[in-house]
Amino acid sequence: MKILKEYNDKELTVKVQENIDTVTAPDFENELTEEFGKFDSLILDFEELEYISSSGLRVLVMVEKKLKPQNIPFTIINSSSTIREIFGMSGFDKILNIQ
């Protein structure tokens, strides 16, 4: 997994490449949580994400639960059809802002 973080003022875009699985999910979580408090908006760009496991989905739920009470927008963009299918089968397309 490769992660690229880019700030535009207080908007953070995180581009994730390859896979978020059981092995990489803790690193993904750490990369996101170390930025908490530094941004007013979070965008996860999954254009180059090939696979996300239940461990990765758990991280997304944690992020949503952390940001929602603070009214910090959290959006997932550029998901492939494979990733969208995973979101659909898991019901995450109903609870996350996926564009």
PDB file of C-alpha atoms in Angstrom:
ATOM      1  CA  MET A   1       0.000   0.000   0.000  1.00  0.00           C
ATOM      2  CA  LYS A   2       1.162   3.509  -0.836  1.00  0.00           C
ATOM      3  CA  ILE A   3      -0.375   6.649   0.640  1.00  0.00           C
ATOM      4  CA  LEU A   4       0.054  10.184  -0.670  1.00  0.00           C
ATOM      5  CA  LYS A   5      -1.298  13.076   1.431  1.00  0.00           C
ATOM      6  CA  GLU A   6      -1.969  16.462  -0.091  1.00  0.00           C
ATOM      7  CA  TYR A   7      -3.320  19.578   1.632  1.00  0.00           C
ATOM      8  CA  ASN A   8      -5.209  22.354  -0.128  1.00  0.00           C
ATOM      9  CA  ASP A   9      -5.627  24.864   2.701  1.00  0.00           C
ATOM     10  CA  LYS A  10      -7.467  22.824   5.349  1.00  0.00           C
ATOM     11  CA  GLU A  11      -8.761  20.177   2.905  1.00  0.00           C
ATOM     12  CA  LEU A  12      -6.814  16.925   3.034  1.00  0.00           C
ATOM     13  CA  THR A  13      -6.822  14.537   0.092  1.00  0.00           C
ATOM     14  CA  VAL A  14      -5.397  11.086   0.755  1.00  0.00           C
ATOM     15  CA  LYS A  15      -4.606   8.989  -2.319  1.00  0.00           C
ATOM     16  CA  VAL A  16      -4.342   5.280  -1.609  1.00  0.00           C
ATOM     17  CA  GLN A  17      -2.682   2.870  -4.037  1.00  0.00           C
ATOM     18  CA  GLU A  18      -2.707  -0.927  -4.190  1.00  0.00           C
ATOM     19  CA  ASN A  19      -4.558  -2.702  -1.324  1.00  0.00           C
ATOM     20  CA  ILE A  20      -5.946  -2.011   2.125  1.00  0.00           C
ATOM     21  CA  ASP A  21      -6.023  -5.413   3.776  1.00  0.00           C
ATOM     22  CA  THR A  22      -5.404  -7.016   7.165  1.00  0.00           C
ATOM     23  CA  VAL A  23      -1.684  -6.285   6.958  1.00  0.00           C
ATOM     24  CA  THR A  24      -1.907  -2.678   5.715  1.00  0.00           C
ATOM     25  CA  ALA A  25      -5.086  -1.469   7.482  1.00  0.00           C
ATOM     26  CA  PRO A  26      -3.248  -0.509  10.713  1.00  0.00           C
ATOM     27  CA  ASP A  27      -0.825   1.663   8.715  1.00  0.00           C
ATOM     28  CA  PHE A  28      -3.751   3.208   6.834  1.00  0.00           C
ATOM     29  CA  GLU A  29      -5.469   3.981  10.142  1.00  0.00           C
ATOM     30  CA  ASN A  30      -2.297   5.494  11.601  1.00  0.00           C
ATOM     31  CA  GLU A  31      -1.741   7.677   8.522  1.00  0.00           C
ATOM     32  CA  LEU A  32      -5.272   9.065   8.841  1.00  0.00           C
ATOM     33  CA  THR A  33      -5.405   9.511  12.610  1.00  0.00           C
ATOM     34  CA  GLU A  34      -2.100  11.385  12.713  1.00  0.00           C
ATOM     35  CA  GLU A  35      -3.781  14.064  10.574  1.00  0.00           C
ATOM     36  CA  PHE A  36      -6.901  14.440  12.784  1.00  0.00           C
ATOM     37  CA  GLY A  37      -7.253  18.012  13.975  1.00  0.00           C
ATOM     38  CA  LYS A  38      -5.291  19.391  11.014  1.00  0.00           C
ATOM     39  CA  PHE A  39      -8.065  19.417   8.375  1.00  0.00           C
ATOM     40  CA  ASP A  40     -11.603  20.736   7.905  1.00  0.00           C
ATOM     41  CA  SER A  41     -12.450  18.327   5.094  1.00  0.00           C
ATOM     42  CA  LEU A  42     -11.200  14.840   4.175  1.00  0.00           C
ATOM     43  CA  ILE A  43     -11.209  13.271   0.731  1.00  0.00           C
ATOM     44  CA  LEU A  44     -10.054   9.708   0.154  1.00  0.00           C
ATOM     45  CA  ASP A  45      -9.072   9.203  -3.479  1.00  0.00           C
ATOM     46  CA  PHE A  46      -9.352   5.507  -4.303  1.00  0.00           C
ATOM     47  CA  GLU A  47      -8.571   5.784  -8.030  1.00  0.00           C
ATOM     48  CA  GLU A  48      -5.565   3.477  -7.674  1.00  0.00           C
ATOM     49  CA  LEU A  49      -6.941   1.290  -4.885  1.00  0.00           C
ATOM     50  CA  GLU A  50      -7.267  -2.294  -6.128  1.00  0.00           C
ATOM     51  CA  TYR A  51      -8.816  -4.003  -3.078  1.00  0.00           C
ATOM     52  CA  ILE A  52     -10.163  -3.204   0.381  1.00  0.00           C
ATOM     53  CA  SER A  53     -10.799  -5.894   2.998  1.00  0.00           C
ATOM     54  CA  SER A  54     -13.070  -5.851   6.030  1.00  0.00           C
ATOM     55  CA  SER A  55     -10.133  -4.474   8.023  1.00  0.00           C
ATOM     56  CA  GLY A  56      -9.970  -1.496   5.684  1.00  0.00           C
ATOM     57  CA  LEU A  57     -13.734  -1.043   5.890  1.00  0.00           C
ATOM     58  CA  ARG A  58     -13.437  -0.970   9.679  1.00  0.00           C
ATOM     59  CA  VAL A  59     -10.995   1.936   9.390  1.00  0.00           C
ATOM     60  CA  LEU A  60     -13.473   3.820   7.201  1.00  0.00           C
ATOM     61  CA  VAL A  61     -16.217   3.354   9.816  1.00  0.00           C
ATOM     62  CA  MET A  62     -13.862   4.603  12.530  1.00  0.00           C
ATOM     63  CA  VAL A  63     -13.067   7.700  10.470  1.00  0.00           C
ATOM     64  CA  GLU A  64     -16.760   8.355   9.792  1.00  0.00           C
ATOM     65  CA  LYS A  65     -17.618   8.003  13.504  1.00  0.00           C
ATOM     66  CA  LYS A  66     -14.786  10.353  14.483  1.00  0.00           C
ATOM     67  CA  LEU A  67     -15.544  13.074  11.923  1.00  0.00           C
ATOM     68  CA  LYS A  68     -19.355  13.068  11.809  1.00  0.00           C
ATOM     69  CA  PRO A  69     -19.913  14.583  15.304  1.00  0.00           C
ATOM     70  CA  GLN A  70     -17.467  17.358  14.377  1.00  0.00           C
ATOM     71  CA  ASN A  71     -19.348  18.049  11.105  1.00  0.00           C
ATOM     72  CA  ILE A  72     -16.167  17.473   9.109  1.00  0.00           C
ATOM     73  CA  PRO A  73     -17.002  16.412   5.541  1.00  0.00           C
ATOM     74  CA  PHE A  74     -15.605  13.000   4.574  1.00  0.00           C
ATOM     75  CA  THR A  75     -15.836  11.904   0.943  1.00  0.00           C
ATOM     76  CA  ILE A  76     -14.549   8.932  -1.032  1.00  0.00           C
ATOM     77  CA  ILE A  77     -13.894   9.623  -4.718  1.00  0.00           C
ATOM     78  CA  ASN A  78     -12.735   7.778  -7.834  1.00  0.00           C
ATOM     79  CA  SER A  79     -13.559   4.241  -6.674  1.00  0.00           C
ATOM     80  CA  SER A  80     -13.223   1.525  -9.293  1.00  0.00           C
ATOM     81  CA  SER A  81     -16.156  -0.746 -10.079  1.00  0.00           C
ATOM     82  CA  THR A  82     -14.521  -3.469  -7.945  1.00  0.00           C
ATOM     83  CA  ILE A  83     -14.280  -1.190  -4.901  1.00  0.00           C
ATOM     84  CA  ARG A  84     -17.830   0.101  -5.487  1.00  0.00           C
ATOM     85  CA  GLU A  85     -19.036  -3.499  -5.566  1.00  0.00           C
ATOM     86  CA  ILE A  86     -17.379  -4.159  -2.192  1.00  0.00           C
ATOM     87  CA  PHE A  87     -19.043  -1.018  -0.781  1.00  0.00           C
ATOM     88  CA  GLY A  88     -22.386  -2.158  -2.179  1.00  0.00           C
ATOM     89  CA  MET A  89     -22.187  -5.721  -0.866  1.00  0.00           C
ATOM     90  CA  SER A  90     -21.158  -4.503   2.589  1.00  0.00           C
ATOM     91  CA  GLY A  91     -23.772  -1.733   2.728  1.00  0.00           C
ATOM     92  CA  PHE A  92     -21.093   0.920   3.061  1.00  0.00           C
ATOM     93  CA  ASP A  93     -22.528   2.741   0.057  1.00  0.00           C
ATOM     94  CA  LYS A  94     -25.451   3.622   2.345  1.00  0.00           C
ATOM     95  CA  ILE A  95     -23.412   5.021   5.252  1.00  0.00           C
ATOM     96  CA  LEU A  96     -20.430   6.695   3.543  1.00  0.00           C
ATOM     97  CA  ASN A  97     -20.339   9.626   1.143  1.00  0.00           C
ATOM     98  CA  ILE A  98     -19.068   7.900  -2.010  1.00  0.00           C
ATOM     99  CA  GLN A  99     -18.908   9.905  -5.228  1.00  0.00           C
TER     100      GLN A  99
END
